[in-house]
mmCIF file of C-alpha atoms in Angstrom:
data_model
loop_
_atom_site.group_PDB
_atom_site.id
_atom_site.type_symbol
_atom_site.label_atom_id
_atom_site.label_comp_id
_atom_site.label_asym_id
_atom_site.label_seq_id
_atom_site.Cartn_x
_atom_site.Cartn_y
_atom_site.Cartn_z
ATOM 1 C CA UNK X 237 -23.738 16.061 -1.281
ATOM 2 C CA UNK X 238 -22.095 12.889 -2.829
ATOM 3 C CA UNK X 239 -23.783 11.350 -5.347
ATOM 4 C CA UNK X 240 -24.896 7.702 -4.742
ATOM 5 C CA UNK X 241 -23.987 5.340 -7.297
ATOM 6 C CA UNK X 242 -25.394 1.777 -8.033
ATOM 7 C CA UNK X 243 -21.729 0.626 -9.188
ATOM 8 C CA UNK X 244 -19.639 -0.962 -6.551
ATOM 9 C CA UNK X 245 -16.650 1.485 -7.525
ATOM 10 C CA UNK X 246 -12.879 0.275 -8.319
ATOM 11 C CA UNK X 247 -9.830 0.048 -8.440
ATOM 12 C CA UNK X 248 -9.224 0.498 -4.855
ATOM 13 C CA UNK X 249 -6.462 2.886 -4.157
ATOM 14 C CA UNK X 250 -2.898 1.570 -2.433
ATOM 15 C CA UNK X 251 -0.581 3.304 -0.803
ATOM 16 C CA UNK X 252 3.417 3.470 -1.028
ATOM 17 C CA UNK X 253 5.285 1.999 2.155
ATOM 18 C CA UNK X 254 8.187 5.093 3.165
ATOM 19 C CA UNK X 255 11.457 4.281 2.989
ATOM 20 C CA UNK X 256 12.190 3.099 6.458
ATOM 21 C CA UNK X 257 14.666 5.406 7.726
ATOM 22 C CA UNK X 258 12.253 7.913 7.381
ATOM 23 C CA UNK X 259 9.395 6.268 9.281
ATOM 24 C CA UNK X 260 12.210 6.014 12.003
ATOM 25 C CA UNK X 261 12.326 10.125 11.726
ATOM 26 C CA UNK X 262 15.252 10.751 10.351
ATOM 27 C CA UNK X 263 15.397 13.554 7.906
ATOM 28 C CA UNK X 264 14.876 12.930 4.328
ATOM 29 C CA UNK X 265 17.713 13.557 1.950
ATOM 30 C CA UNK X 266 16.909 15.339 -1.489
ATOM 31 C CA UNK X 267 18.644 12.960 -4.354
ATOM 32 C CA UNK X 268 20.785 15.823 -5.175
ATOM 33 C CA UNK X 269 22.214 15.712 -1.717
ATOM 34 C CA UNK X 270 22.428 11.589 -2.002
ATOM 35 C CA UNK X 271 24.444 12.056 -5.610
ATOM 36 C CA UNK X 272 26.590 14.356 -3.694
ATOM 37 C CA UNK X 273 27.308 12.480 -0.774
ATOM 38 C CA UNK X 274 28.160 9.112 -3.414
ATOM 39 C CA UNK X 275 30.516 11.732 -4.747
ATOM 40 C CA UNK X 276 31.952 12.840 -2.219
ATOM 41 C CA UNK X 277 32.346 9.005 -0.144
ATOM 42 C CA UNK X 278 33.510 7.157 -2.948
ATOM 43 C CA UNK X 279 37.298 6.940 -2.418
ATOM 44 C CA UNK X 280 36.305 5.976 1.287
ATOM 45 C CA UNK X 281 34.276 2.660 -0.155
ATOM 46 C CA UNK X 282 30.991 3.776 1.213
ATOM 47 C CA UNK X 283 29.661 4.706 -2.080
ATOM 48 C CA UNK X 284 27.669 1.470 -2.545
ATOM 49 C CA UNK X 285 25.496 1.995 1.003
ATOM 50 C CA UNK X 286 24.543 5.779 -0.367
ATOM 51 C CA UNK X 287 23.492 3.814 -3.797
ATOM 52 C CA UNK X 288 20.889 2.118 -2.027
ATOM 53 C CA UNK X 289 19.947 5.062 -0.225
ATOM 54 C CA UNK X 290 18.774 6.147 -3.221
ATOM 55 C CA UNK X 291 17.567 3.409 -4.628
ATOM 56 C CA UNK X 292 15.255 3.238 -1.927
ATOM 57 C CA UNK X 293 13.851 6.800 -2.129
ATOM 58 C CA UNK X 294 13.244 6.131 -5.959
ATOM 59 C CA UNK X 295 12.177 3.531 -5.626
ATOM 60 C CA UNK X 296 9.192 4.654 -2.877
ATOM 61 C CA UNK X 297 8.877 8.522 -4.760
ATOM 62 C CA UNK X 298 8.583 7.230 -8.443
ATOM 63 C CA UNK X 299 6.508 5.363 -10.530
ATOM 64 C CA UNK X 300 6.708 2.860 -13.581
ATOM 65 C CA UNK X 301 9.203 1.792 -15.031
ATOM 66 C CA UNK X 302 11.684 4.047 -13.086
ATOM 67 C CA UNK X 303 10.650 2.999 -9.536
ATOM 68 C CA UNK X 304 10.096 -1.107 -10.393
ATOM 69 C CA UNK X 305 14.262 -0.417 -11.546
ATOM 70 C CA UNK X 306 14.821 1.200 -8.336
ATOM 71 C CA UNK X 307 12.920 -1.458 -6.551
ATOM 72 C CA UNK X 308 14.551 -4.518 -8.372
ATOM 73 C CA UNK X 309 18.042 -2.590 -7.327
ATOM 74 C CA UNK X 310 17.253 -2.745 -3.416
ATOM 75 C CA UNK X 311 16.406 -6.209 -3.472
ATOM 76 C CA UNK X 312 18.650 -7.398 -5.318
ATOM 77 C CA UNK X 313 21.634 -6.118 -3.130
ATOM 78 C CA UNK X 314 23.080 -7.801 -0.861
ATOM 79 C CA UNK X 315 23.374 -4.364 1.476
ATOM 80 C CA UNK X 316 19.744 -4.141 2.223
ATOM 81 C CA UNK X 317 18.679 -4.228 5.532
ATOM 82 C CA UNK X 318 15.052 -6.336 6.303
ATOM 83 C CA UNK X 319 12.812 -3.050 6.095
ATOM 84 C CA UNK X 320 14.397 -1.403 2.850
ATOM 85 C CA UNK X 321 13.737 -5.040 1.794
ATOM 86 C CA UNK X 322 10.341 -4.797 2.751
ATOM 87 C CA UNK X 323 9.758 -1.326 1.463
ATOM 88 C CA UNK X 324 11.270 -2.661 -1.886
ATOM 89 C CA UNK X 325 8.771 -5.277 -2.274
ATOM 90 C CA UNK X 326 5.507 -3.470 -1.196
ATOM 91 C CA UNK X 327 6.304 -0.841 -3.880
ATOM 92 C CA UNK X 328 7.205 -2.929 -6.655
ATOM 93 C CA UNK X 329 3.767 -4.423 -5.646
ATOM 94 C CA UNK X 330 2.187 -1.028 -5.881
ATOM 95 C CA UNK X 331 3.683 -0.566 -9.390
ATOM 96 C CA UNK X 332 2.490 -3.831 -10.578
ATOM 97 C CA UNK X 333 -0.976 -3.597 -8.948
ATOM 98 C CA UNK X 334 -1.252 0.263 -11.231
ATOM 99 C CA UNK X 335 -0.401 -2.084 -14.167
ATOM 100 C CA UNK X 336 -3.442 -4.264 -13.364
ATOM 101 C CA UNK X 337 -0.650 -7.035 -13.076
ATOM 102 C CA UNK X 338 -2.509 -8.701 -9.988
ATOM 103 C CA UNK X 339 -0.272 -11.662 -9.703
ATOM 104 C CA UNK X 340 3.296 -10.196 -9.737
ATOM 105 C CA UNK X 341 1.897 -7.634 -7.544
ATOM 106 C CA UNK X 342 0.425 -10.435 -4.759
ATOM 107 C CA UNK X 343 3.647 -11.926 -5.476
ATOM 108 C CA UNK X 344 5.678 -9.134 -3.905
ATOM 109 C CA UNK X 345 3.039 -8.142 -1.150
ATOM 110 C CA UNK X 346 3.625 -12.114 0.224
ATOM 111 C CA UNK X 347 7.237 -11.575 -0.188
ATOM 112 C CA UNK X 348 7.156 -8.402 2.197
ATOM 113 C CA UNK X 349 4.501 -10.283 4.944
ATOM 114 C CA UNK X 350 6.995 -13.409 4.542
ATOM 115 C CA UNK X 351 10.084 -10.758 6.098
ATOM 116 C CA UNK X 352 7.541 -8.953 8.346
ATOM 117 C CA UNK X 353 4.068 -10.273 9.057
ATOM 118 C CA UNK X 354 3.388 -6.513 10.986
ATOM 119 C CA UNK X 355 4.098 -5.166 7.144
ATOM 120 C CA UNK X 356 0.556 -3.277 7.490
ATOM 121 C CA UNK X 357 0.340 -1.763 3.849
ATOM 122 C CA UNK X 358 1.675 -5.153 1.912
ATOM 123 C CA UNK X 359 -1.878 -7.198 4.125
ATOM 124 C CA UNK X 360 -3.790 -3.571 3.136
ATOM 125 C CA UNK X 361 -2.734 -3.547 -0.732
ATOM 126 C CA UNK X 362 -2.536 -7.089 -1.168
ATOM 127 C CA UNK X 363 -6.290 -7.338 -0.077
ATOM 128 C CA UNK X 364 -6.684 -4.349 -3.058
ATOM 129 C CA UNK X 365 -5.372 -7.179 -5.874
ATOM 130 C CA UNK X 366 -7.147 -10.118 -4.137
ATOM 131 C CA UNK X 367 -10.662 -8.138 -4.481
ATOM 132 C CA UNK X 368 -9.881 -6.719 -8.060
ATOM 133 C CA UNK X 369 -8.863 -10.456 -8.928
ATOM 134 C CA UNK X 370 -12.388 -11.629 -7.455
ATOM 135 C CA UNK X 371 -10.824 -13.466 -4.583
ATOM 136 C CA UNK X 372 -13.408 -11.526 -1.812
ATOM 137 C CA UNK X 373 -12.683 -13.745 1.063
ATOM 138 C CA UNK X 374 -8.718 -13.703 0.559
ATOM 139 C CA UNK X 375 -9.374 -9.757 0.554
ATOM 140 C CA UNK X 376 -11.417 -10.184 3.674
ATOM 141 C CA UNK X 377 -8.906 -12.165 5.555
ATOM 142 C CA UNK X 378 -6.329 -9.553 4.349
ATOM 143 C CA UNK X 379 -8.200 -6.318 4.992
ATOM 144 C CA UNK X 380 -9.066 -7.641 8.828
ATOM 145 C CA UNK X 381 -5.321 -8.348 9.412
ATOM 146 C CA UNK X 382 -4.706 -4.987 8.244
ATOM 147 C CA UNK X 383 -7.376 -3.637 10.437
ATOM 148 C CA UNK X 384 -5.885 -5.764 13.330
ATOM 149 C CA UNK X 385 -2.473 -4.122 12.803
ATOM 150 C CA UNK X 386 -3.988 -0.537 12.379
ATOM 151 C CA UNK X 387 -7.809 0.267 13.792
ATOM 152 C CA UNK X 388 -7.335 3.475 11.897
ATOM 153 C CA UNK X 389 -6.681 2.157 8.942
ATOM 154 C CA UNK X 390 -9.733 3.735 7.112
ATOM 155 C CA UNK X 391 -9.456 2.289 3.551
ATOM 156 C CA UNK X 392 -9.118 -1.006 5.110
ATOM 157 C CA UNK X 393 -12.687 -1.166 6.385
ATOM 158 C CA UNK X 394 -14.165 1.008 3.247
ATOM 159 C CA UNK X 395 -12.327 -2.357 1.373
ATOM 160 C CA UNK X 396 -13.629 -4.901 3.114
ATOM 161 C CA UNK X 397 -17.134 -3.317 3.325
ATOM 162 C CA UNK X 398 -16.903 -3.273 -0.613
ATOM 163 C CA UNK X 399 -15.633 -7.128 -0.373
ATOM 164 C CA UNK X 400 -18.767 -7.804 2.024
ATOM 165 C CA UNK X 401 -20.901 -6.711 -0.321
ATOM 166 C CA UNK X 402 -20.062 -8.543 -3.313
ATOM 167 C CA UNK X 403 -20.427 -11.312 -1.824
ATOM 168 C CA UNK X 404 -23.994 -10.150 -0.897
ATOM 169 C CA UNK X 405 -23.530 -9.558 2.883
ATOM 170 C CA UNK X 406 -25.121 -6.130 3.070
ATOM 171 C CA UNK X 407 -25.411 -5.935 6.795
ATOM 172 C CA UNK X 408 -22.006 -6.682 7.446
ATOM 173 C CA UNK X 409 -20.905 -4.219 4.132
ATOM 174 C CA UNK X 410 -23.197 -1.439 6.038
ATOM 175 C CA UNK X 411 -21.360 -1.977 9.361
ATOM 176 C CA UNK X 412 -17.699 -1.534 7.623
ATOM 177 C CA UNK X 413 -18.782 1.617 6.119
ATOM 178 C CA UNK X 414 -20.016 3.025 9.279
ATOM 179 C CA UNK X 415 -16.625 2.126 10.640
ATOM 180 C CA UNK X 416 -14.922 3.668 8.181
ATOM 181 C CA UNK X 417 -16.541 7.240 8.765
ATOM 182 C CA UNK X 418 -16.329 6.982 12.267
ATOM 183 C CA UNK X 419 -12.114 6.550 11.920
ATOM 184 C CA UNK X 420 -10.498 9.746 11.074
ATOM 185 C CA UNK X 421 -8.985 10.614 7.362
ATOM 186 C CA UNK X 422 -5.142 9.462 8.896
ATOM 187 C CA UNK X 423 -3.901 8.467 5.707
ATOM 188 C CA UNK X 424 -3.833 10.213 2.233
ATOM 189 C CA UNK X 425 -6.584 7.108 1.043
ATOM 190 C CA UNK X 426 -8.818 8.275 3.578
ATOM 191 C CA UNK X 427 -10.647 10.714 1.696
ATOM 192 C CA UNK X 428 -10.987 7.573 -0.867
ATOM 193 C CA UNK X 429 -12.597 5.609 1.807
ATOM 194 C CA UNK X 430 -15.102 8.506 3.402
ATOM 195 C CA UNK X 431 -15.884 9.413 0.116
ATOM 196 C CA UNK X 432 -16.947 5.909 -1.652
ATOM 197 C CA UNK X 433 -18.476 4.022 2.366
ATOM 198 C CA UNK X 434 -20.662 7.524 2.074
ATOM 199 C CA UNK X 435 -22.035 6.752 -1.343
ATOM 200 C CA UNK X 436 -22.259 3.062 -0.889
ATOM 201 C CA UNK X 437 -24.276 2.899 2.303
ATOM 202 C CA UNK X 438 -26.491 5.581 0.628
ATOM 203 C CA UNK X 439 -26.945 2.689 -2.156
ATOM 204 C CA UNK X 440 -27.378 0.586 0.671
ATOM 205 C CA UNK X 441 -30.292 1.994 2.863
ATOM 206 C CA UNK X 442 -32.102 3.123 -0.200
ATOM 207 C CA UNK X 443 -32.817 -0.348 -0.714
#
């Protein structure tokens, strides 16, 4: 059994957006491969478009320093297509919402919904640095766009259950915590949100 605790707990978790070629199901290449390939297509003038391949998987499969490079390399070139564009920013997000650098990180999460308002994980992660920041209804408003996008987007209600009840709404913080055990674990933050809407609406109907 989970242990209840009185602490509303935090940081919430985000989660990386996949480099879009690979959401469109076509095989990942391993970087050795992509280093290869640049090799091998650089007297035919295609050695730029296999750069930003691998930009883009760096800049979605690392972290720090190394990935916010990566990131800063996709959008800054002028071969990006919309989604690596996307991608780009909602990671370099991530990386600046791990350094507790809210702002930058909101920054690039509006920058990813201003080229795709369907971007599900920039709404879902920049609802993360709007609550952490102490901006609950912006993280509402965020989290229930997310939601609207994805009704199985688990950490999404676990979120705004947490935002509900900071702001001292405990029935509707109780009903997003039911709804986020009653969605399957789809997404590797699921756990995350079973695990902490179980403890908190154990807080909850204790009191």
């Amino acid at each position: 059994m989970v242990r209840p605790s009185a602490a509303i707990i935090g940081p919430l978790p985000t989660r990386r957006a996949k480099p879009a070629r690979e959401r469109e199901g076509e095989p990942m290449k391993h970087l050795q491969r992509i280093a290869l390939a640049g090799f091998l297509l650089a007297a035919s003038g295609l050695a730029a478009d296999v750069a930003v391949a691998s930009d883009s998987d760096i800049c979605f499969r690392e972290s720090g320093e190394v990935a916010i490079a990566a990131c800063n390399r996709v959008i800054s070139s002028a071969r990006s297509t919309r989604n690596e564009l996307v991608d780009a920013y909602s990671n370099r997000g991530q990386e600046y919402y791990a350094k507790k650098d809210y702002d930058r990180a909101i920054s690039d999460f509006d920058a990813a919904i201003k080229l795709d308002s369907r971007a599900i994980l920039a709404h879902g992660n920049r609802a993360n640095a709007w609550y952490m920041k102490g901006q609950f209804d912006r993280a509402i408003n965020d989290y229930t766009r997310a939601i609207s996008l994805d009704r199985e987007y688990t950490a999404a209600y676990a979120g705004r259950g947490l935002a509900f009840e900071k702001k001292g709404d405990k029935g509707r913080a109780i009903a997003d915590y039911k709804a986020a055990l009653s969605v399957k674990q789809k997404y590797q933050d699921g756990k995350w949100a079973h695990d902490n809407a179980r403890q908190r609406l154990q807080v909850l109907e204790a009191k």
